[in-house]
CSV table of C-alpha atoms in Angstrom, one decimal:
chain,number,residue,atom,x,y,z
D,54,MET,CA,119.5,141.1,88.3
D,55,SER,CA,121.5,138.6,90.4
D,56,ARG,CA,125.2,137.6,90.1
D,57,HIS,CA,126.7,134.6,91.1
D,58,PHE,CA,130.1,133.5,92.7
D,59,PRO,CA,132.4,132.0,90.8
D,60,ASP,CA,133.1,128.4,91.4
D,61,ASP,CA,136.0,128.9,93.4
D,62,ALA,CA,134.6,131.3,96.0
D,63,ARG,CA,135.3,130.5,99.4
D,64,LEU,CA,132.5,130.2,102.1
D,65,LEU,CA,134.2,132.0,105.0
D,66,PRO,CA,133.5,130.7,108.5
D,67,TRP,CA,131.6,134.1,109.5
D,68,THR,CA,128.5,136.2,108.4
D,69,SER,CA,128.0,139.6,107.6
D,70,PRO,CA,126.0,141.7,110.8
D,71,ASP,CA,122.9,140.9,109.0
D,72,GLY,CA,123.6,137.0,109.0
D,73,LYS,CA,124.3,136.3,105.5
D,74,PRO,CA,126.8,134.2,104.1
D,75,CYS,CA,130.5,135.8,103.3
D,76,TYR,CA,132.8,134.7,100.4
D,77,LEU,CA,136.1,135.1,99.5
D,78,LEU,CA,136.4,135.7,95.7
D,79,ASP,CA,140.1,135.1,95.5
D,80,GLY,CA,140.8,131.6,95.1
D,81,SER,CA,144.6,131.4,95.8
D,82,GLY,CA,144.4,130.7,99.2
D,83,THR,CA,147.5,132.3,100.0
D,84,GLY,CA,146.1,135.8,101.0
D,85,TYR,CA,145.7,137.6,104.5
D,86,VAL,CA,141.9,136.8,104.3
D,87,SER,CA,142.4,133.1,103.6
D,88,ARG,CA,144.8,132.7,106.1
D,89,LEU,CA,142.6,134.5,108.7
D,90,ALA,CA,139.7,132.2,107.6
D,91,ASP,CA,142.2,129.3,108.4
D,92,ARG,CA,143.0,130.2,111.7
D,93,VAL,CA,139.1,130.9,112.5
D,94,GLU,CA,137.8,127.5,111.3
D,95,ALA,CA,140.8,125.8,113.3
D,96,GLU,CA,139.5,127.6,116.2
D,97,GLN,CA,135.8,127.0,115.9
D,98,MET,CA,136.8,123.1,115.3
D,99,SER,CA,138.7,123.1,118.4
D,100,SER,CA,136.0,124.7,120.5
D,101,ALA,CA,133.4,122.5,119.4
D,102,GLY,CA,135.7,119.2,120.2
D,103,GLU,CA,136.2,121.2,123.8
D,104,PHE,CA,132.6,121.6,124.0
D,105,ILE,CA,131.3,118.0,123.3
D,106,VAL,CA,133.7,116.9,126.4
D,107,GLU,CA,131.4,119.7,128.6
D,108,ALA,CA,128.4,118.6,127.3
D,109,ARG,CA,128.9,115.1,127.7
D,110,ARG,CA,130.2,115.8,131.3
D,111,LEU,CA,127.0,117.2,131.9
D,112,LEU,CA,124.7,114.9,130.5
D,113,VAL,CA,126.3,111.8,132.1
D,114,GLY,CA,126.0,113.6,135.6
D,115,ARG,CA,122.0,113.5,135.0
D,116,ALA,CA,121.8,115.9,137.3
D,117,TRP,CA,120.6,119.0,135.3
D,118,THR,CA,118.2,121.8,135.6
D,119,PRO,CA,115.9,122.9,132.9
D,120,GLY,CA,117.7,126.0,132.5
D,121,GLU,CA,121.1,123.8,131.9
D,122,ILE,CA,119.5,121.8,129.2
D,123,HIS,CA,118.1,124.8,127.4
D,124,LEU,CA,121.5,126.7,127.7
D,125,LEU,CA,123.3,123.4,126.3
D,126,ALA,CA,120.9,122.8,123.3
D,127,ALA,CA,121.6,126.3,122.6
D,128,ASP,CA,125.4,126.1,122.5
D,129,LEU,CA,125.3,122.7,120.7
D,130,ASN,CA,123.4,124.4,118.2
D,131,ASP,CA,125.9,127.3,117.8
D,132,HIS,CA,128.8,124.8,117.5
D,133,LEU,CA,126.6,122.6,115.1
D,134,VAL,CA,126.0,125.8,112.6
D,135,ARG,CA,129.7,126.5,112.9
D,136,VAL,CA,131.1,123.0,112.3
D,137,HIS,CA,128.4,122.9,109.5
D,138,ARG,CA,129.6,125.8,107.7
D,139,VAL,CA,133.4,124.7,107.8
D,140,SER,CA,132.7,121.4,106.7
D,141,ARG,CA,130.7,122.9,103.6
D,142,SER,CA,133.6,125.4,102.9
D,143,ARG,CA,136.1,122.8,103.1
D,144,GLY,CA,133.9,120.3,101.1
D,145,ALA,CA,133.1,122.8,98.3
D,146,ARG,CA,137.5,123.5,98.0
D,147,LEU,CA,137.9,119.7,98.3
D,148,ARG,CA,135.3,118.9,95.2
D,149,LEU,CA,136.9,122.1,93.2
D,150,LEU,CA,140.6,120.2,93.7
D,151,ILE,CA,139.5,116.7,93.0
D,152,ASP,CA,136.6,117.1,90.2
D,153,GLY,CA,137.2,120.9,89.0
D,154,PRO,CA,134.5,123.3,88.2
D,155,ASP,CA,131.4,122.0,86.5
D,156,GLU,CA,130.3,123.6,82.9
D,157,ASP,CA,127.4,125.2,84.5
D,158,GLY,CA,128.8,126.6,87.5
D,159,GLY,CA,126.9,124.6,90.2
D,160,ASP,CA,127.9,121.2,91.9
D,161,GLU,CA,126.7,117.7,90.9
D,162,GLU,CA,123.4,118.5,92.7
D,163,GLY,CA,122.7,121.5,90.6
D,164,GLU,CA,123.2,123.8,93.4
D,165,GLY,CA,125.2,126.7,92.3
D,166,ALA,CA,126.5,129.5,94.6
D,167,PRO,CA,124.1,131.8,96.3
D,168,PRO,CA,123.3,134.9,94.4
D,169,VAL,CA,124.9,138.3,95.2
D,170,ALA,CA,122.0,140.8,96.3
């Protein structure tokens, strides 16, 4: 039997130890975990912005080794995953503020929150 998260569940900017998404079920946005998640999201976005500058510098120099390019690709992927998670979380919260929850519990594309294991 699987359960679904309420429409106002917040996707957190970190995963469980086994890589599964973490959600905050209290939608008030004022609690300790919400504030911690806000800080982590801000740090992740700032770190991604700094890494863009570093990646651009490396690519413009055109003096890289295959190992440097591999490391750059891995780091870019890590930052992209984090930024994507933040954008999904913020987008879902923004849609909820603007549109309110759908009657069926999902978004406009028919995707609800993932089931709880």
